[in-house]
PDB file of C-alpha atoms in Angstrom:
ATOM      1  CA  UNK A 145       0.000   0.000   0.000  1.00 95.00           C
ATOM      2  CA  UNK A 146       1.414   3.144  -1.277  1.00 96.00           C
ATOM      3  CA  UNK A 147       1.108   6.256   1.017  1.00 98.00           C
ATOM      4  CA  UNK A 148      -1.203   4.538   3.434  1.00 98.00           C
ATOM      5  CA  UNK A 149      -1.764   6.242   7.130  1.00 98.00           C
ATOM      6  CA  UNK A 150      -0.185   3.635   9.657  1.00 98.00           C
ATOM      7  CA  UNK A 151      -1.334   3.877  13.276  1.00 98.00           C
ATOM      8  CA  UNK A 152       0.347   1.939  16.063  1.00 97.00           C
ATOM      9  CA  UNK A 153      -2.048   1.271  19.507  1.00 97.00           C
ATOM     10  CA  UNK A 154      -1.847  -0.886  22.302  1.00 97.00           C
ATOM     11  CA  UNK A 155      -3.772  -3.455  23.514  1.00 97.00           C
ATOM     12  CA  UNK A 156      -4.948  -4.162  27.151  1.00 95.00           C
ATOM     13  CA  UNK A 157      -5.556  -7.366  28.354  1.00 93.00           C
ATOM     14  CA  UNK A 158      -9.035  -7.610  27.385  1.00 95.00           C
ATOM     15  CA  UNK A 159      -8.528  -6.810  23.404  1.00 96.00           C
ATOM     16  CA  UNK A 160      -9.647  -3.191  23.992  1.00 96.00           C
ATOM     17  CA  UNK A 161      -7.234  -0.858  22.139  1.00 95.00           C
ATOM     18  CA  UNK A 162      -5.889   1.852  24.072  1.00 95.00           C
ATOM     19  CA  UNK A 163      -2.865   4.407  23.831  1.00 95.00           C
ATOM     20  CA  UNK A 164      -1.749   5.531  20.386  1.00 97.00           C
ATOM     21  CA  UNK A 165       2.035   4.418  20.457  1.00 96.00           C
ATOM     22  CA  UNK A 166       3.045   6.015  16.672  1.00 96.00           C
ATOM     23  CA  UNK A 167       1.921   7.082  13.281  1.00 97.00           C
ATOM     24  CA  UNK A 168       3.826   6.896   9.983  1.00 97.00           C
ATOM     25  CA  UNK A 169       3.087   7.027   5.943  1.00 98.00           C
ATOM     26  CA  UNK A 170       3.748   3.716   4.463  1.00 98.00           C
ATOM     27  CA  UNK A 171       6.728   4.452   1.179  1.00 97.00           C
ATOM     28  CA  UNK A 172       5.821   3.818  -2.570  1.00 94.00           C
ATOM     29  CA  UNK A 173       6.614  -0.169  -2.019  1.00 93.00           C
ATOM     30  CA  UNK A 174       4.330  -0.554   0.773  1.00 94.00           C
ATOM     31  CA  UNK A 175       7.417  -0.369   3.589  1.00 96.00           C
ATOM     32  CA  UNK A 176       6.723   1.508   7.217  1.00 97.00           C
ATOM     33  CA  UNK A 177       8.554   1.901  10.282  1.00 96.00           C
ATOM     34  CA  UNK A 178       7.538   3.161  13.544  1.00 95.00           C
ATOM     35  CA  UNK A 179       9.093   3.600  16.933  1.00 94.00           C
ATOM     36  CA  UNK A 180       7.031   2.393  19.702  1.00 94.00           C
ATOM     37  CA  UNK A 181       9.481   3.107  22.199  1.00 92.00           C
ATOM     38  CA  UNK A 182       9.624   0.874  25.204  1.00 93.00           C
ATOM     39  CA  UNK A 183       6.239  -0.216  25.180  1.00 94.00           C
ATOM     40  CA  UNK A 184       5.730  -3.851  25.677  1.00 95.00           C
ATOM     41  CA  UNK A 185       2.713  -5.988  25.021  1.00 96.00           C
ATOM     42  CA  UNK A 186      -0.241  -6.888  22.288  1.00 97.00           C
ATOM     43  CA  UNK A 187      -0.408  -3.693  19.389  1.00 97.00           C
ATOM     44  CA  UNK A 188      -3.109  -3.540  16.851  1.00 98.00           C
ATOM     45  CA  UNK A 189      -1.296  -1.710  13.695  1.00 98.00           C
ATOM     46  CA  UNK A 190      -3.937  -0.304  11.147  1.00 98.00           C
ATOM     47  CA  UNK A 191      -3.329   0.932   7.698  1.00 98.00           C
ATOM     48  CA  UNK A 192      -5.667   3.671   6.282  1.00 97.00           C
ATOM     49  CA  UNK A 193      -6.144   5.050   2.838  1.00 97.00           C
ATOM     50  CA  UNK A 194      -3.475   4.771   0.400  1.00 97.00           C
ATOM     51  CA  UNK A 195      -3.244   2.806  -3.373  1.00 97.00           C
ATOM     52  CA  UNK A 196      -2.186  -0.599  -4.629  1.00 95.00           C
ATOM     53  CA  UNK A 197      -2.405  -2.309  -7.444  1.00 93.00           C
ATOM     54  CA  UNK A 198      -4.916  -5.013  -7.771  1.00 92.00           C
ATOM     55  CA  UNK A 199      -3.469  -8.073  -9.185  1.00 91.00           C
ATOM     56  CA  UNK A 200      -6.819  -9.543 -10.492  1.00 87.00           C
ATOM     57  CA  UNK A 201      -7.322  -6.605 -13.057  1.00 89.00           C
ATOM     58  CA  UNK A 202      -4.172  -4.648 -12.878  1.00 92.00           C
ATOM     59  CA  UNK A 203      -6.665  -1.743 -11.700  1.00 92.00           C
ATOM     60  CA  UNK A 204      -4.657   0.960  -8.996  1.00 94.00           C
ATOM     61  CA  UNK A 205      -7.402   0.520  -5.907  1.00 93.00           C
ATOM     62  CA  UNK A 206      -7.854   3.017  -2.642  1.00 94.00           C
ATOM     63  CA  UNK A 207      -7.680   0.875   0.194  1.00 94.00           C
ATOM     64  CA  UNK A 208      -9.774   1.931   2.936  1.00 94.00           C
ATOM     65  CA  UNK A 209      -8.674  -0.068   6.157  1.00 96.00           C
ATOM     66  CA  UNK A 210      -6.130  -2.689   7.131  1.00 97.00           C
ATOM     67  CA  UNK A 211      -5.505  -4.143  10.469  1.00 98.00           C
ATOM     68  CA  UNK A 212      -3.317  -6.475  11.937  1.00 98.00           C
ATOM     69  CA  UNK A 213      -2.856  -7.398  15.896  1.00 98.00           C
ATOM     70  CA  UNK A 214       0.379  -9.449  17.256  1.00 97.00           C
ATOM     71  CA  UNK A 215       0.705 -10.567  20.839  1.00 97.00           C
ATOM     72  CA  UNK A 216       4.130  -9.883  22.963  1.00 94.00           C
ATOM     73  CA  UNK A 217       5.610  -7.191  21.147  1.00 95.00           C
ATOM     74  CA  UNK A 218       9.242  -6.374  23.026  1.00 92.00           C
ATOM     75  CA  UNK A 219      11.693  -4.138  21.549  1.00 82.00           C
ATOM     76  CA  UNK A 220      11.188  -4.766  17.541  1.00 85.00           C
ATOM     77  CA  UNK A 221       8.294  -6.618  15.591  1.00 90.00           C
ATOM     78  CA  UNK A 222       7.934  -6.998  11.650  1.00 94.00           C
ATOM     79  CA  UNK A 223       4.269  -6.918  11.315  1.00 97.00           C
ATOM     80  CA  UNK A 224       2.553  -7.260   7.857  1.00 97.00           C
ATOM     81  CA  UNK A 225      -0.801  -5.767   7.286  1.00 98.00           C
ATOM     82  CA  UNK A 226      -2.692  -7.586   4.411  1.00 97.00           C
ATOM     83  CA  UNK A 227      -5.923  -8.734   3.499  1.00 96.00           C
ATOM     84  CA  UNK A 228      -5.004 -11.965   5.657  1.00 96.00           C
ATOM     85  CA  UNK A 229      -4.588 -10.637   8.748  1.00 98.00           C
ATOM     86  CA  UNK A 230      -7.671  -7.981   8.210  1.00 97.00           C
ATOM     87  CA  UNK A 231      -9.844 -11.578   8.175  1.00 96.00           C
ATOM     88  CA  UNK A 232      -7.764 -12.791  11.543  1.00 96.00           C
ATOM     89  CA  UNK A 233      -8.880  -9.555  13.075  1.00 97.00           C
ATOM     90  CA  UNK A 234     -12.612  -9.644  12.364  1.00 96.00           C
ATOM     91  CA  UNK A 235     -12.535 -13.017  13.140  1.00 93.00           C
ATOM     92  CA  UNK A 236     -10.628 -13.289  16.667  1.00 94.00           C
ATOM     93  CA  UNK A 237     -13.506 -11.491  17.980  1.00 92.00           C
ATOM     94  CA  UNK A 238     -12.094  -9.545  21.278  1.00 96.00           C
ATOM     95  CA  UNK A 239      -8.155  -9.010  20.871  1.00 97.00           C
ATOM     96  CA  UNK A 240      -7.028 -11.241  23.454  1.00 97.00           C
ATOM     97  CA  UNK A 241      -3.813 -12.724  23.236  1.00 97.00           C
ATOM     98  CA  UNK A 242      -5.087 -16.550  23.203  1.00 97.00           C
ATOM     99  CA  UNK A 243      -7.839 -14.820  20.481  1.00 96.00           C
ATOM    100  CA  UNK A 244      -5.755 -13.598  17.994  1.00 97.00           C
ATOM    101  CA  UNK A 245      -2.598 -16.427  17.717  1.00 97.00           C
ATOM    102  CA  UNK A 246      -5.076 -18.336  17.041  1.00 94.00           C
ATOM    103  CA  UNK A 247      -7.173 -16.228  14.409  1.00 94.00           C
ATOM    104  CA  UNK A 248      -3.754 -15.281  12.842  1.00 96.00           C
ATOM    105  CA  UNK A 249      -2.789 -19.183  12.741  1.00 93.00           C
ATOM    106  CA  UNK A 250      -6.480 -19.575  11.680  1.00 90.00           C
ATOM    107  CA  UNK A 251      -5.929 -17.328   8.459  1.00 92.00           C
ATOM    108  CA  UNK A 252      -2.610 -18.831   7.898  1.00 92.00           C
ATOM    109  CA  UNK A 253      -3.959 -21.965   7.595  1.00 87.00           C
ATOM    110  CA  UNK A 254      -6.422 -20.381   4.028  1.00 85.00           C
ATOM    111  CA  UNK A 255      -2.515 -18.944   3.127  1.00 88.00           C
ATOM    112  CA  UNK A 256      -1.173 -21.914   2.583  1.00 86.00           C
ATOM    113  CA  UNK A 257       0.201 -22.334   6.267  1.00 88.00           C
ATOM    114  CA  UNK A 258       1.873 -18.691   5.968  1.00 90.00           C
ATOM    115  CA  UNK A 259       2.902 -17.068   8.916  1.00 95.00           C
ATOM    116  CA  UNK A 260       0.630 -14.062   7.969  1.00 97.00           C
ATOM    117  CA  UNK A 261       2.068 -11.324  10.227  1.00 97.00           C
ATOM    118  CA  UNK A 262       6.336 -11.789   9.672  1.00 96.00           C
ATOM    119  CA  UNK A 263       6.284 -13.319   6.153  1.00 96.00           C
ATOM    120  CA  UNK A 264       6.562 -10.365   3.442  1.00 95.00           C
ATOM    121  CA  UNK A 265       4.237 -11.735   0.271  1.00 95.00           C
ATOM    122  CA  UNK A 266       5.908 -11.961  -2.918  1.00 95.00           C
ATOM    123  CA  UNK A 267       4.885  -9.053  -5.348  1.00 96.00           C
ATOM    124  CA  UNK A 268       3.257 -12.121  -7.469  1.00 96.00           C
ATOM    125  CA  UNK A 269       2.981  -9.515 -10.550  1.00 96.00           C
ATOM    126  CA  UNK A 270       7.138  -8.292 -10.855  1.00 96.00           C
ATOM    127  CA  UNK A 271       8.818 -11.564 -12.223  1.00 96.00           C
ATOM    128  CA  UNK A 272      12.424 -10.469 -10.782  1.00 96.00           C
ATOM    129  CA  UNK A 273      11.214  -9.855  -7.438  1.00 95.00           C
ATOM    130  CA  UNK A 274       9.829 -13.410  -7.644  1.00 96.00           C
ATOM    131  CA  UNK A 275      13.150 -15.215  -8.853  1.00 96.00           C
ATOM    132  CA  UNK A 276      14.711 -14.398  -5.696  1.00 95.00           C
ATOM    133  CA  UNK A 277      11.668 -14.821  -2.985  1.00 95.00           C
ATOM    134  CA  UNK A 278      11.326 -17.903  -1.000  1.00 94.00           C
ATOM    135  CA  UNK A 279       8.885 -20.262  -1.872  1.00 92.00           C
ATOM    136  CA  UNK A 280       6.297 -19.593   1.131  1.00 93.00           C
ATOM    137  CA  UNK A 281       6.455 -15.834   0.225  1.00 95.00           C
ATOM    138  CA  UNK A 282       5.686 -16.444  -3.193  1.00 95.00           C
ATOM    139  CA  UNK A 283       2.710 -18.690  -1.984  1.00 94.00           C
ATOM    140  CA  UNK A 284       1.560 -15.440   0.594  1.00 95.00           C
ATOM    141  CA  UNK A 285       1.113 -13.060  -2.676  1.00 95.00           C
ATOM    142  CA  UNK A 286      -0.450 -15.416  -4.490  1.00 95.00           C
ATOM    143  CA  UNK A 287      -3.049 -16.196  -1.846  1.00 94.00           C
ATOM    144  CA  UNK A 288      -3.716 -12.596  -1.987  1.00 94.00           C
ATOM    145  CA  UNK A 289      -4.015 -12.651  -5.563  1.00 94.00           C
ATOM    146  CA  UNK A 290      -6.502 -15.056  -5.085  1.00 93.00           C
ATOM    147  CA  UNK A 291      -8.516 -13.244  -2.633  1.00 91.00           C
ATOM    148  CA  UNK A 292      -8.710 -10.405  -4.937  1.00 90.00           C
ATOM    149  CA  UNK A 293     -10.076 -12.583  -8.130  1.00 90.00           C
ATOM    150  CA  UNK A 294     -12.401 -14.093  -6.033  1.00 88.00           C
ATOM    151  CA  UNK A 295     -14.438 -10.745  -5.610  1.00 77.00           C
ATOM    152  CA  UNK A 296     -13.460  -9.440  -8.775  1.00 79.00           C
ATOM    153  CA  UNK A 297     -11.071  -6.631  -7.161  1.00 70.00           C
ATOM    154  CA  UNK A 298     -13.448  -6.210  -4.632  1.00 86.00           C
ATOM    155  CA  UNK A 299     -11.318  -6.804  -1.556  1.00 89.00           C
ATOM    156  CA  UNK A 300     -13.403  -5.908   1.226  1.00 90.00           C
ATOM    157  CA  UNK A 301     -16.053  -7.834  -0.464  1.00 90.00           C
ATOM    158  CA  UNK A 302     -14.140 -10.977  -0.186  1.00 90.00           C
ATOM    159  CA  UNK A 303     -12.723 -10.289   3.124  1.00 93.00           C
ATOM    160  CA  UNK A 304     -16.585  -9.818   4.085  1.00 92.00           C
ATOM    161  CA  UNK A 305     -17.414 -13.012   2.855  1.00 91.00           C
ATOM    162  CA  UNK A 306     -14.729 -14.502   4.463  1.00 92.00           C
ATOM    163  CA  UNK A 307     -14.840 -13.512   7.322  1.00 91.00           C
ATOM    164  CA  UNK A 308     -18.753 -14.449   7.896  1.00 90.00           C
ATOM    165  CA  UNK A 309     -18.181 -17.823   6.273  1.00 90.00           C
ATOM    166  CA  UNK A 310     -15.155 -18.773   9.132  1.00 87.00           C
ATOM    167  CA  UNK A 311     -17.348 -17.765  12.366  1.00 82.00           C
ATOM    168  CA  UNK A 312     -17.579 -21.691  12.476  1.00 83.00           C
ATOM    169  CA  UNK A 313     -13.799 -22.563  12.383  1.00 80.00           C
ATOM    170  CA  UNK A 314     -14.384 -24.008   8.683  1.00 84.00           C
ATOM    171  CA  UNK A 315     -14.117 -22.516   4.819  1.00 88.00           C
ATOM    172  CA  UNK A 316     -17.870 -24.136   4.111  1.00 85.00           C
ATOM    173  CA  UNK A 317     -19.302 -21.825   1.429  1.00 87.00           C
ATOM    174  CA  UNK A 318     -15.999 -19.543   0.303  1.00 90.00           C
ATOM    175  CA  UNK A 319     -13.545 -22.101   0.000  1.00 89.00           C
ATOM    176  CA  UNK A 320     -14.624 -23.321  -3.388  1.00 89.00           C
ATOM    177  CA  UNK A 321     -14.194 -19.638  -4.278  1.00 90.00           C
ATOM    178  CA  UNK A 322     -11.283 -19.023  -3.273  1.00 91.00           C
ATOM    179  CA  UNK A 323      -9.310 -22.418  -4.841  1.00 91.00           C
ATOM    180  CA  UNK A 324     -11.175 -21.751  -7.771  1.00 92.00           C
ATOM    181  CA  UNK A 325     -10.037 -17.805  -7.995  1.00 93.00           C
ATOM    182  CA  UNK A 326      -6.362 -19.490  -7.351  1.00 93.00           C
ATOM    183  CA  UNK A 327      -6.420 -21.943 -10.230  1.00 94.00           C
ATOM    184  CA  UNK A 328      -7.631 -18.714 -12.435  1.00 94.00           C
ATOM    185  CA  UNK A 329      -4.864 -16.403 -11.151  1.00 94.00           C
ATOM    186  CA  UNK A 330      -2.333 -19.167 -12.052  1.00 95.00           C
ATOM    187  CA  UNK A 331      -3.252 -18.904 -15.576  1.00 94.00           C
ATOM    188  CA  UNK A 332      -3.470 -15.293 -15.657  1.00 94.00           C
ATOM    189  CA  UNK A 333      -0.891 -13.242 -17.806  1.00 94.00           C
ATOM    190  CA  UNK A 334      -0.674 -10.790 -14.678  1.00 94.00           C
ATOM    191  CA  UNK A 335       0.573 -14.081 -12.774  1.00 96.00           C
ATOM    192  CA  UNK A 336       4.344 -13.312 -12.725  1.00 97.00           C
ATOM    193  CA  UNK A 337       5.144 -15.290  -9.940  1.00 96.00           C
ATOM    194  CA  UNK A 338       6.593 -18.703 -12.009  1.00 96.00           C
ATOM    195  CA  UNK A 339       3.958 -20.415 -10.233  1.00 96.00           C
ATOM    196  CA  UNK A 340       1.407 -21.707 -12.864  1.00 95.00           C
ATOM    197  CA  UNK A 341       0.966 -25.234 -11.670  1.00 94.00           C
ATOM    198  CA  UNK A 342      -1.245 -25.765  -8.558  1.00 91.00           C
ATOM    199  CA  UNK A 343       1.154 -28.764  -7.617  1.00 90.00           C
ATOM    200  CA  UNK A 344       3.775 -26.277  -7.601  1.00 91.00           C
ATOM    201  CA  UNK A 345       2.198 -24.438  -4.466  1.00 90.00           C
ATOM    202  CA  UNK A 346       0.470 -25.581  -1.403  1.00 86.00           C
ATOM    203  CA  UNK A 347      -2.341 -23.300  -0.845  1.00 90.00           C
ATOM    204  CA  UNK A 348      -5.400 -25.346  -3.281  1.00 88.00           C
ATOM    205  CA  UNK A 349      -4.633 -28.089  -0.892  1.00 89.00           C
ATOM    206  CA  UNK A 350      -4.982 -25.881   2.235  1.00 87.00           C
ATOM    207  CA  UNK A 351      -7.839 -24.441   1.274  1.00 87.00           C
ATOM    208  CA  UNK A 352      -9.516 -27.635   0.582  1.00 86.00           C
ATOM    209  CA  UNK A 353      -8.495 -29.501   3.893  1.00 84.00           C
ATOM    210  CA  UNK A 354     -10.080 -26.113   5.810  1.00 83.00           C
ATOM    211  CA  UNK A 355     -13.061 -26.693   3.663  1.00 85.00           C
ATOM    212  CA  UNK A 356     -13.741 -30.488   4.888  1.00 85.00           C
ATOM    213  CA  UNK A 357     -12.053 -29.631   8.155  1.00 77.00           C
ATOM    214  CA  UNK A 358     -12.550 -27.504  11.298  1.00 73.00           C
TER     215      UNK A 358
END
């Protein structure tokens, strides 16, 4: 997200967010830093406003909001703010600790087992980027890819659905979607990951486990 509002606040111990421990502007390649200073504990980081580039259609999108909450923050934390961990959020309910590992492990799981808030995703639409990513990033940007196919660049729409359709602790209506909107980015000219084979990636089989599976 390019020139997005970040806001950094704390979290008590019930999930309710409290003091506002920085603000920053995210750069052109989506990059922020902030310094929280010796605050220890459970943040929620949110991202407001800024553009990106859909991957679906190519399309340059406003984003509206982004969140992300990680539990015993000390010192330093890399926290990613995607479309992933915006589900974990509206899913974990109250921002507990126990409540959101296991909504962020929760959303992982539709990733393709990606460790949502420290992996960086893969920019799944610059092919030299790609050639030198790890594997399980490359599978994190094109799980986002997928999410924004499956609402046809509609990204809160498909977070929406989402969101609803995991209350139960199981993809039931969505995950169908979502594999198919994966198998459709793979064969899509934007896809410049060098993924084009589902057997090249784990997340189609993810998905479908969380579909049969709570």
């Amino acid at each position: 997200i390019k020139v997005g509002f970040v806001t950094v606040h704390a979290l008590d111990t019930t999930g309710t967010p409290g003091a506002l421990l920085g603000t920053t502007i995210t750069a052109d390649d989506g990059s922020y830093a902030v310094d929280i200073g010796t605050y220890t504990g459970n943040i929620l980081v949110e991202v407001k406003k800024g553009t990106y580039i859909d991957e679906a259609t190519l399309l340059e999108k406003t984003n509206q909001s982004l969140r992300a909450a990680v539990t015993q923050v000390k010192g330093s934390a890399v926290v990613m703010v995607t479309p992933f961990t915006e589900i974990a959020v509206r899913t974990a309910g109250a921002l507990t600790t126990d409540n959101i590992e296991n909504a962020n492990a929760l959303a992982g799981t539709m990733a393709g087992g990606a460790d949502i808030i420290g992996t960086r995703p893969a920019d799944v639409l610059n092919a030299e980027e790609c050639a030198n990513a790890a594997s399980y990033e490359i599978d994190y940007g094109l799980a986002l890819a997928s999410l924004s196919g499956m609402a046809n660049g509609n990204i809160q729409d498909a977070m929406a659905k989402i969101s609803e359709d995991i209350k139960d602790g199981k993809l039931d209506t969505q995950g169908v979607k979502l594999k198919d909107s994966l198998l459709a980015f793979l064969n899509n000219p934007n896809n410049q990951s060098g993924v084009t084979d589902p057997d090249q990636t784990e997340i189609d089989d993810s998905i479908v486990f969380f579909s049969e599976n709570t």
